[in-house]
Coordinates of C-alpha atoms and ligand atoms in Angstrom, one line a residue:
X1 CA 0.0 0.0 0.0
X2 CA 2.6 2.6 0.9
X3 CA 5.1 1.6 -1.7
X4 CA 5.4 5.2 -2.8
X5 CA 6.1 6.4 0.7
X6 CA 9.0 4.0 1.3
X7 CA 10.7 4.4 -2.0
X8 CA 13.6 6.8 -2.6
X9 CA 11.9 10.0 -3.5
X10 CA 13.2 12.1 -6.4
X11 CA 15.0 15.4 -5.8
X12 CA 11.5 16.9 -5.6
X13 CA 10.6 15.3 -2.3
X14 CA 10.9 18.1 0.2
X15 CA 8.9 17.2 3.3
X16 CA 7.5 20.2 5.2
X17 CA 8.2 21.1 8.8
X18 CA 6.0 23.4 10.9
X19 CA 8.9 23.9 13.3
X20 CA 11.2 25.2 10.5
X21 CA 8.4 27.4 9.2
X22 CA 8.4 29.2 12.6
X23 CA 12.1 30.2 12.3
X24 CA 11.8 33.6 10.7
X25 CA 14.8 34.4 8.6
X26 CA 16.4 37.8 8.8
X27 CA 17.3 37.7 5.2
X28 CA 15.6 40.2 3.0
X29 CA 12.8 39.0 0.8
X30 CA 13.7 39.3 -2.9
X31 CA 11.1 40.3 -5.5
X32 CA 11.3 38.5 -8.8
X33 CA 9.9 40.0 -11.9
X34 CA 11.1 37.5 -14.5
X35 CA 8.5 34.8 -14.1
X36 CA 7.8 32.9 -17.3
X37 CA 6.5 29.5 -18.3
X38 CA 9.4 27.8 -20.2
X39 CA 8.4 27.5 -23.9
X40 CA 8.8 23.7 -23.9
X41 CA 6.0 23.5 -21.2
X42 CA 3.6 25.7 -23.0
X43 CA 2.1 23.0 -25.1
X44 CA 2.0 20.4 -22.3
X45 CA -1.7 20.9 -21.7
X46 CA -2.9 21.1 -25.3
X47 CA -6.1 19.2 -25.7
X48 CA -6.3 18.5 -22.0
X49 CA -8.5 19.6 -19.1
X50 CA -8.0 20.7 -15.5
X51 CA -10.2 21.0 -12.5
X52 CA -9.3 22.8 -9.3
X53 CA -11.3 22.4 -6.1
X54 CA -10.8 25.3 -3.7
X55 CA -11.3 25.2 0.1
X56 CA -11.0 28.0 2.6
X57 CA -10.4 31.7 2.4
X58 CA -10.2 34.3 -0.4
X59 CA -6.4 34.0 -0.4
X60 CA -6.8 30.4 -1.5
X61 CA -9.4 31.4 -4.1
X62 CA -7.0 33.9 -5.5
X63 CA -4.1 31.3 -5.5
X64 CA -6.5 29.2 -7.6
X65 CA -6.8 32.0 -10.1
X66 CA -3.0 32.1 -10.4
X67 CA -2.8 28.3 -10.9
X68 CA -5.6 28.5 -13.5
X69 CA -3.7 31.3 -15.2
X70 CA -0.5 29.1 -15.4
X71 CA -2.4 26.0 -16.5
X72 CA -4.2 27.9 -19.3
X73 CA -0.8 29.3 -20.5
X74 CA 0.3 25.7 -20.7
X75 CA -2.7 25.0 -23.0
X76 CA -5.1 23.3 -20.5
X77 CA -8.7 24.1 -20.5
X78 CA -11.1 24.3 -17.5
X79 CA -13.7 21.6 -16.8
X80 CA -16.1 21.0 -14.0
X81 CA -16.5 17.4 -14.9
X82 CA -14.2 15.0 -13.0
X83 CA -14.5 12.4 -15.7
X84 CA -13.1 14.8 -18.3
X85 CA -10.3 16.2 -16.2
X86 CA -6.7 15.2 -16.9
X87 CA -5.4 17.1 -13.9
X88 CA -7.3 17.6 -10.6
X89 CA -5.9 19.8 -7.9
X90 CA -7.3 20.2 -4.4
X91 CA -6.3 23.6 -3.1
X92 CA -6.7 23.0 0.7
X93 CA -7.3 24.8 3.9
X94 CA -5.8 23.9 7.3
X95 CA -7.5 26.4 9.6
X96 CA -9.8 24.0 11.3
X97 CA -10.1 20.2 11.5
X98 CA -13.4 20.1 9.6
X99 CA -11.7 21.8 6.6
X100 CA -9.1 19.0 6.6
X101 CA -11.7 16.3 7.0
X102 CA -13.5 17.5 3.8
X103 CA -10.3 17.1 1.8
X104 CA -9.6 13.6 3.1
X105 CA -13.2 12.8 2.2
X106 CA -12.7 14.1 -1.3
X107 CA -9.5 12.1 -1.7
X108 CA -11.4 9.0 -0.8
X109 CA -13.9 9.7 -3.6
X110 CA -11.1 10.4 -6.1
X111 CA -9.4 7.1 -5.4
X112 CA -11.8 5.2 -7.7
X113 CA -11.4 7.7 -10.5
X114 CA -7.7 7.4 -10.4
X115 CA -8.0 3.6 -10.4
X116 CA -10.2 3.8 -13.6
X117 CA -7.9 6.3 -15.2
X118 CA -4.3 6.0 -14.1
X119 CA -3.2 8.8 -16.4
X120 CA -5.1 11.3 -14.3
X121 CA -2.8 13.6 -12.4
X122 CA -4.1 14.2 -8.9
X123 CA -2.5 17.0 -6.8
X124 CA -2.9 18.4 -3.3
X125 CA -1.7 22.0 -2.6
X126 CA -2.5 24.8 -0.3
X127 CA -2.2 25.1 3.5
X128 CA -2.6 21.4 4.3
X129 CA 0.4 20.5 2.3
X130 CA 2.5 22.7 4.6
X131 CA 1.9 20.3 7.5
X132 CA 4.2 17.3 7.8
X133 CA 1.5 15.2 9.4
X134 CA -0.7 15.7 6.4
X135 CA 2.0 14.9 3.8
X136 CA 2.8 11.7 5.8
X137 CA -0.9 10.7 6.0
X138 CA -1.3 11.2 2.2
X139 CA 1.8 9.3 1.4
X140 CA 0.7 6.4 3.6
X141 CA -3.0 6.3 3.2
X142 CA -3.5 7.9 -0.2
X143 CA -0.5 6.9 -2.2
X144 CA -2.4 7.3 -5.5
X145 CA -1.9 11.1 -5.1
X146 CA 0.7 12.1 -7.7
X147 CA 1.7 15.6 -6.6
X148 CA 1.9 17.6 -3.3
X149 CA 3.1 21.1 -3.3
X150 CA 3.0 23.9 -0.8
X151 CA 1.8 27.5 -0.7
X152 CA 5.4 28.8 -1.4
X153 CA 5.7 26.6 -4.4
X154 CA 2.8 27.7 -6.5
X155 CA 4.9 29.4 -9.2
X156 CA 6.6 26.0 -9.7
X157 CA 3.4 24.4 -10.8
X158 CA 4.4 23.9 -14.5
X159 CA 7.7 22.1 -13.6
X160 CA 6.1 20.1 -10.9
X161 CA 3.3 19.0 -13.2
X162 CA 5.8 17.9 -15.8
X163 CA 7.7 16.0 -13.2
X164 CA 4.5 14.3 -12.0
X165 CA 3.7 13.2 -15.6
X166 CA 7.0 11.5 -16.0
X167 CA 7.7 10.3 -12.5
X168 CA 6.4 7.0 -11.1
X169 CA 6.9 8.4 -7.6
X170 CA 4.8 10.9 -5.7
X171 CA 6.2 14.3 -6.4
X172 CA 6.4 16.4 -3.2
X173 CA 7.8 19.9 -3.1
X174 CA 6.9 21.9 0.0
X175 CA 9.3 24.7 1.2
X176 CA 8.8 25.2 4.9
X177 CA 10.3 28.6 4.8
X178 CA 8.6 31.2 2.6
X179 CA 9.9 31.9 -0.8
X180 CA 10.4 35.3 -2.2
X181 CA 7.7 37.4 -3.8
X182 CA 7.1 36.4 -7.4
X183 CA 5.6 39.1 -9.6
X184 CA 4.0 38.7 -13.0
X185 CA 2.3 35.4 -12.4
X186 CA -0.6 34.9 -14.8
X187 CA -4.0 35.1 -13.3
X188 CA -7.4 33.9 -14.6
X189 CA -9.9 36.5 -13.4
X190 CA -13.6 36.3 -14.2
X191 CA -16.6 38.5 -13.6
X192 CA -16.5 42.1 -12.5
X193 CA -14.7 41.7 -9.2
X194 CA -11.0 41.0 -8.6
X195 CA -8.7 40.1 -5.7
X196 CA -5.3 41.7 -5.4
X197 CA -2.7 40.4 -2.9
X198 CA -1.0 43.2 -1.1
X199 CA 1.0 41.1 1.2
X200 CA 1.7 37.4 2.1
X201 CA 2.1 35.6 5.4
X202 CA 1.5 36.5 9.0
X203 CA 3.8 37.3 11.9
X204 CA 1.1 37.6 14.6
X205 CA 1.2 34.0 15.9
X206 CA -2.2 34.0 17.6
X207 CA -1.8 30.9 19.7
X208 CA -4.7 28.9 18.0
X209 CA -3.7 29.7 14.4
X210 CA -1.8 27.7 11.9
X211 CA -1.5 30.4 9.2
X212 CA 1.8 31.9 10.3
X213 CA 3.3 28.4 9.8
X214 CA 1.6 27.5 6.5
X215 CA 1.9 31.0 4.9
X216 CA 5.3 32.1 6.2
X217 CA 6.5 35.5 7.4
X218 CA 4.8 38.8 6.5
X219 CA 6.1 40.2 3.3
X220 CA 4.6 43.1 1.4
X221 CA 4.5 43.6 -2.3
X222 CA 6.1 46.8 -3.4
X223 CA 3.6 49.7 -3.7
X224 CA 4.4 50.3 -7.3
X225 CA 3.5 46.7 -8.2
X226 CA 0.2 46.7 -6.3
X227 CA -0.7 50.1 -7.8
X228 CA 0.2 48.9 -11.3
X229 CA -2.0 45.8 -10.9
X230 CA -4.9 47.9 -9.6
X231 CA -4.6 50.4 -12.5
X232 CA -4.5 47.6 -15.0
X233 CA -7.7 46.1 -13.5
X234 CA -9.3 49.5 -13.6
X235 CA -8.5 49.9 -17.3
X236 CA -10.0 46.4 -17.9
X237 CA -13.3 47.6 -16.4
X238 CA -13.3 45.7 -13.1
X239 CA -16.0 47.3 -10.8
X240 CA -14.7 46.1 -7.4
X241 CA -11.3 45.2 -6.1
X242 CA -10.6 43.5 -2.8
X243 CA -7.1 43.9 -1.4
X244 CA -5.9 40.7 0.3
X245 CA -3.6 39.9 3.1
X246 CA -3.8 37.8 6.3
X247 CA -3.2 41.1 8.3
X248 CA -3.4 44.0 5.8
X249 CA -2.8 46.5 8.5
X250 CA 0.8 45.2 8.8
X251 CA 1.3 46.2 5.1
X252 CA 4.7 48.0 4.6
X253 CA 6.1 47.2 8.1
X254 CA 8.7 45.0 6.5
X255 CA 10.0 47.7 4.1
X256 CA 13.4 48.8 5.3
X257 CA 13.9 51.5 2.7
X258 CA 10.4 53.0 2.7
X259 CA 8.0 54.6 5.2
X260 CA 4.7 53.6 3.6
X261 CA 1.8 52.0 5.4
X262 CA -1.5 50.4 4.6
X263 CA -3.2 53.9 5.0
X264 CA -0.8 55.3 2.4
X265 CA -1.6 52.5 0.0
X266 CA -5.3 53.0 0.4
X267 CA -4.9 56.7 -0.1
X268 CA -3.0 56.0 -3.4
X269 CA -5.6 53.4 -4.5
X270 CA -8.5 55.7 -3.7
X271 CA -7.2 57.9 -6.6
X272 CA -7.5 55.1 -9.1
X273 CA -10.7 55.0 -11.1
X274 CA -12.2 51.7 -9.8
X275 CA -15.8 52.1 -8.3
X276 CA -15.3 49.9 -5.3
X277 CA -12.3 49.0 -3.1
X278 CA -12.5 46.6 -0.2
X279 CA -9.9 44.9 1.9
X280 CA -9.5 42.0 4.2
X281 CA -8.5 40.9 6.8
X282 CA -7.7 43.5 9.5
X283 CA -6.0 43.0 12.8
X284 CA -7.2 45.4 15.5
X285 CA -3.7 45.8 16.9
X286 CA -2.3 47.4 13.7
X287 CA -5.4 49.3 12.7
X288 CA -4.0 52.9 12.9
X289 CA -5.4 56.5 12.8
X290 CA -3.9 57.2 9.4
X291 CA -6.1 54.4 7.9
X292 CA -9.2 55.6 9.7
X293 CA -8.6 59.1 8.3
X294 CA -8.2 57.8 4.8
X295 CA -11.2 55.5 5.0
X296 CA -13.4 58.4 6.4
X297 CA -13.0 60.1 3.0
X298 CA -15.0 57.2 1.5
X299 CA -15.3 57.8 -2.3
X300 CA -14.3 54.4 -3.7
X301 CA -13.3 53.0 -0.3
X302 CA -16.2 51.0 1.0
X303 CA -17.5 51.6 4.6
X304 CA -17.3 48.0 5.5
X305 CA -14.6 46.9 8.0
X306 CA -14.0 43.2 8.8
X307 CA -12.4 43.4 12.2
X308 CA -11.9 40.0 13.8
X309 CA -12.2 40.2 17.6
X310 CA -12.1 36.5 18.4
X311 CA -13.2 37.0 22.0
X312 CA -14.7 39.7 24.3
X313 CA -12.7 38.6 27.3
X314 CA -9.3 40.3 27.9
X315 CA -8.2 37.1 29.8
X316 CA -9.0 34.9 26.8
X317 CA -7.5 37.4 24.3
X318 CA -4.3 37.3 26.3
X319 CA -4.2 33.5 26.1
X320 CA -4.9 33.8 22.4
X321 CA -2.0 36.2 22.2
X322 CA -4.1 38.7 20.3
X323 CA -2.1 41.7 21.8
X324 CA -5.1 43.9 22.6
X325 CA -7.7 44.0 25.4
X326 CA -11.5 44.2 25.3
X327 CA -11.2 47.9 26.1
X328 CA -8.6 48.6 23.4
X329 CA -10.8 46.9 20.8
X330 CA -13.9 48.9 22.0
X331 CA -11.8 52.1 21.8
X332 CA -10.9 51.3 18.2
X333 CA -14.5 50.6 17.3
X334 CA -15.5 53.9 18.9
X335 CA -12.9 55.8 16.9
X336 CA -14.0 54.1 13.6
X337 CA -17.7 54.9 14.3
X338 CA -17.0 58.5 15.1
X339 CA -14.9 58.9 11.9
X340 CA -17.3 56.9 9.7
X341 CA -20.7 56.9 11.3
X342 CA -22.3 54.6 8.7
X343 CA -19.5 52.1 8.8
X344 CA -20.6 48.5 9.0
X345 CA -18.5 46.2 11.2
X346 CA -18.2 42.4 10.8
X347 CA -16.0 40.0 12.7
X348 CA -14.7 36.5 13.4
X349 CA -15.3 34.9 16.8
X350 CA -14.0 31.6 18.3
X351 CA -16.0 30.0 21.1
X352 CA -14.7 27.3 23.5
X353 CA -11.0 28.4 23.5
X354 CA -9.1 26.3 26.1
X355 CA -10.2 27.5 29.6
X356 CA -13.0 29.8 28.4
X357 CA -15.4 30.1 31.3
X358 CA -19.2 30.9 31.1
X359 CA -18.5 34.4 32.3
X360 CA -15.8 34.9 29.7
X361 CA -18.1 33.7 27.0
X362 CA -20.8 36.1 28.2
X363 CA -18.2 38.9 27.9
X364 CA -18.1 38.0 24.2
X365 CA -21.9 38.2 24.0
X366 CA -21.9 41.6 25.6
X367 CA -19.1 42.9 23.4
X368 CA -21.0 41.7 20.3
X369 CA -24.1 43.6 21.5
X370 CA -22.1 46.7 22.3
X371 CA -20.4 46.9 18.9
X372 CA -23.5 45.8 17.1
X373 CA -21.7 43.8 14.4
X374 CA -23.7 43.3 11.3
X375 CA -22.6 39.7 10.9
X376 CA -19.8 37.4 12.1
X377 CA -18.0 34.2 11.1
X378 CA -18.3 32.1 14.3
X379 CA -16.3 29.0 15.0
X380 CA -15.8 26.4 17.6
X381 CA -12.2 26.2 18.7
X382 CA -10.3 23.5 16.9
X383 CA -6.8 22.5 18.1
X384 CA -4.1 22.7 15.3
X385 CA -1.0 20.6 15.7
X386 CA 2.1 22.6 16.2
X387 CA 0.4 25.8 17.6
X388 CA 0.8 26.8 21.2
X389 CA -2.9 26.4 22.0
X390 CA -2.8 22.8 21.0
X391 CA -0.8 22.0 24.1
X392 CA -3.2 23.9 26.4
X393 CA -5.9 21.7 28.0
X394 CA -8.9 21.7 25.7
X395 CA -11.2 21.6 28.7
X396 CA -14.5 23.0 27.5
X397 CA -16.9 20.1 26.8
X398 CA -18.1 19.6 23.3
X399 CA -21.7 20.2 24.1
X400 CA -20.9 23.4 26.0
X401 CA -19.0 24.6 22.9
X402 CA -21.9 23.8 20.7
X403 CA -24.3 25.5 23.0
X404 CA -22.1 28.7 23.1
X405 CA -21.9 28.7 19.3
X406 CA -25.7 28.5 19.1
X407 CA -26.3 31.3 21.7
X408 CA -23.8 33.5 19.9
X409 CA -25.4 32.8 16.5
X410 CA -28.8 33.7 18.0
X411 CA -27.5 37.1 19.1
X412 CA -25.8 37.7 15.7
X413 CA -29.0 36.8 13.8
X414 CA -30.9 39.3 16.0
X415 CA -28.4 42.0 15.4
X416 CA -28.3 41.4 11.6
X417 CA -32.1 41.5 11.5
X418 CA -32.2 44.8 13.3
X419 CA -29.5 46.3 11.1
X420 CA -31.4 45.2 8.0
X421 CA -34.6 46.7 9.4
X422 CA -32.9 50.0 9.6
X423 CA -32.4 49.9 5.8
X424 CA -36.2 49.9 5.2
X425 CA -37.1 52.6 2.7
X426 CA -33.5 53.7 2.0
X427 CA -32.2 54.1 -1.5
X428 CA -28.8 52.5 -1.8
X429 CA -26.3 51.9 -4.6
X430 CA -25.6 48.3 -5.3
X431 CA -23.2 46.4 -7.5
X432 CA -25.2 43.8 -9.4
X433 CA -23.3 40.5 -9.2
X434 CA -25.5 38.1 -11.0
X435 CA -28.8 36.2 -11.0
X436 CA -30.0 35.0 -7.6
X437 CA -29.5 31.3 -6.9
X438 CA -33.2 30.3 -7.0
X439 CA -34.8 32.7 -9.4
X440 CA -33.3 34.0 -12.7
X441 CA -35.7 37.0 -12.7
X442 CA -34.2 38.2 -9.4
X443 CA -30.8 39.8 -9.3
X444 CA -28.3 39.5 -6.5
X445 CA -26.4 42.6 -5.6
X446 CA -24.2 44.1 -2.8
X447 CA -24.4 47.5 -1.1
X448 CA -21.2 49.4 -0.3
X449 CA -21.5 47.9 3.2
X450 CA -21.5 44.4 1.6
X451 CA -25.1 43.6 2.4
X452 CA -26.9 41.2 0.1
X453 CA -29.8 42.8 -1.8
X454 CA -32.2 41.0 -4.1
X455 CA -34.4 42.8 -6.6
X456 CA -36.2 42.2 -9.9
X457 CA -34.3 43.4 -13.0
X458 CA -32.9 42.5 -16.3
X459 CA -29.7 40.5 -16.8
X460 CA -28.2 43.5 -18.6
X461 CA -27.7 45.2 -15.2
X462 CA -25.2 42.5 -14.2
X463 CA -21.8 44.2 -13.6
X464 CA -23.4 47.7 -13.1
X465 CA -23.9 49.9 -10.1
X466 CA -27.5 50.9 -9.8
X467 CA -29.8 52.5 -7.2
X468 CA -32.3 50.2 -5.4
X469 CA -35.0 51.2 -2.9
X470 CA -35.2 48.8 0.0
X471 CA -38.8 47.5 0.4
X472 CA -38.5 44.4 2.6
X473 CA -36.0 43.2 5.2
X474 CA -35.1 39.8 6.5
X475 CA -32.4 38.4 8.8
X476 CA -29.7 37.8 6.2
X477 CA -31.1 39.5 3.2
X478 CA -32.9 42.7 2.1
X479 CA -35.1 43.0 -0.9
X480 CA -35.7 46.1 -3.0
X481 CA -36.9 47.7 -6.2
X482 CA -34.8 49.2 -9.0
X483 CA -34.9 53.0 -9.0
X484 CA -34.9 54.1 -12.7
X485 CA -31.8 56.0 -13.5
X486 CA -31.1 58.6 -16.2
X487 CA -29.6 57.1 -19.4
X488 CA -25.8 56.7 -19.2
X489 CA -25.7 57.9 -15.6
X490 CA -24.0 54.7 -14.4
X491 CA -21.0 53.1 -15.9
X492 CA -21.1 49.7 -17.5
X493 CA -18.2 47.3 -17.7
Ligands
LIG501 N1 -10.1 27.0 15.6 C1 -11.2 27.7 15.4 N2 -11.2 28.8 14.6 C2 -10.0 29.3 14.1 N3 -9.8 30.3 13.4 C3 -8.4 30.3 13.1 N4 -7.8 29.3 13.7 C4 -8.8 28.6 14.4 C5 -8.9 27.5 15.2 N5 -7.8 26.8 15.5 C6 -10.7 31.3 12.9 C7 -10.4 32.7 13.4 C8 -9.9 33.4 12.2 C9 -10.7 32.8 11.1 C10 -10.2 32.9 9.8 O1 -10.7 31.4 11.5 O2 -11.6 33.3 13.9 O3 -10.1 34.8 12.3
LIG502 FE1 -4.0 33.7 12.2 FE2 -3.8 35.7 14.0 FE3 -2.4 35.8 11.7 FE4 -5.0 36.1 11.6 S1 -3.6 37.5 12.7 S2 -3.8 34.8 10.3 S3 -5.7 34.7 13.3 S4 -2.1 34.3 13.4

């Protein structure tokens, strides 16, 4: 069964190590501009199909766009049909155990397909590949996988794929330490919204989180490269751009030759002619006054701030190593609300962190009510191997964790319902994203504050920004009617 695991791996076998990933190098990050797909690899995918399954966050979604870009430059075409695919890649997420379980479940399904069609190349990439325990488990229990590569090895996809074709061994290339920044990777973008990476990695080391190990140290793209990409997307007619980083507020802190922060970047981007700019994710500790000042000028900077709090208890925050207190967080929220009164705040919360008492959980509930978040991603704590919290006693019983999650979600639903009710009768401008899932006559759109709006209208409005009057509000959705606009008043893509 594990023949592949025991054989001598080729030069491509580089097993990952979370411990090595933690050792932050002092060496400067190099930026490489010379990326290209070697000419001899360009025809490799001619007449063949690929499929990529993406799990997890927007960073992963965007990495998938990069891999699609490379595959299409090699001649591959996309398919959604597993039976048709010659290459299937699973771009994985390691943030919680259930994310990993889904991937192992999918690998179980793909085993039969691989047995039917041995020429199929099956690859696993993304955050799970950065964990040694995962690579070991795949090589032992799923030896039919052909290729494993890490988050720092994405630009090597063409070479790795070629190696996987010709090798009888499982090809594994996972660099534990971050690579440099590679510019000019191709990207396959679709629709009217685009993601742009502004930085990679995270140095915060919250005690529960695997990301600083799987994504490496914080490294910012040079401002001129980010601005050039945003300008190019603007020229191509994209209506909305979301700037991505695990902790966007740390942008620029790694520049040794330049005093340039995330606020400065947002200021420069606000001058580019793109209707909507968003960003995610923020860390409260690094969210500074300069950024608040720039955001308060609004324009194309949306008044939606995703500001993960994780817990409302200073004691728990300390054990999470979040580096702020409940009071500091509330102060920051106060500042934001004074500067941008109609700002909508959303958050991430973990319940059942090791040692969390009922009182400490209630502090989370009271903070949520005080801030009046519009919505939240809420999670039950899940221990991640190699993180400091994994060696703390996970002493909150499972049913207590589930109960806390339910109580928190009830409060969140109530807050969201109230916030939506306040929109009744308002006229808001929305970006029309597409048809709604269940009814092609109904369009699905987003407000500046990222609220979901459904209204009746023609497909021609997709990709445009239009005014809608809110006529009905529900807990997670508001409905409205199109307000007729003067001809040519709004820009089409
Ligand atoms: N368990 C539960 N939730 C987690 N998150 C990160 N790590 C864990 C973990 N080990 C949540 C945090 C983070 C979001 C992306 O996922 O709330 O903000
Ligand atoms: Fe994880 Fe904390 Fe970094 Fe966010 S800031 S990616 S939660 S370590």
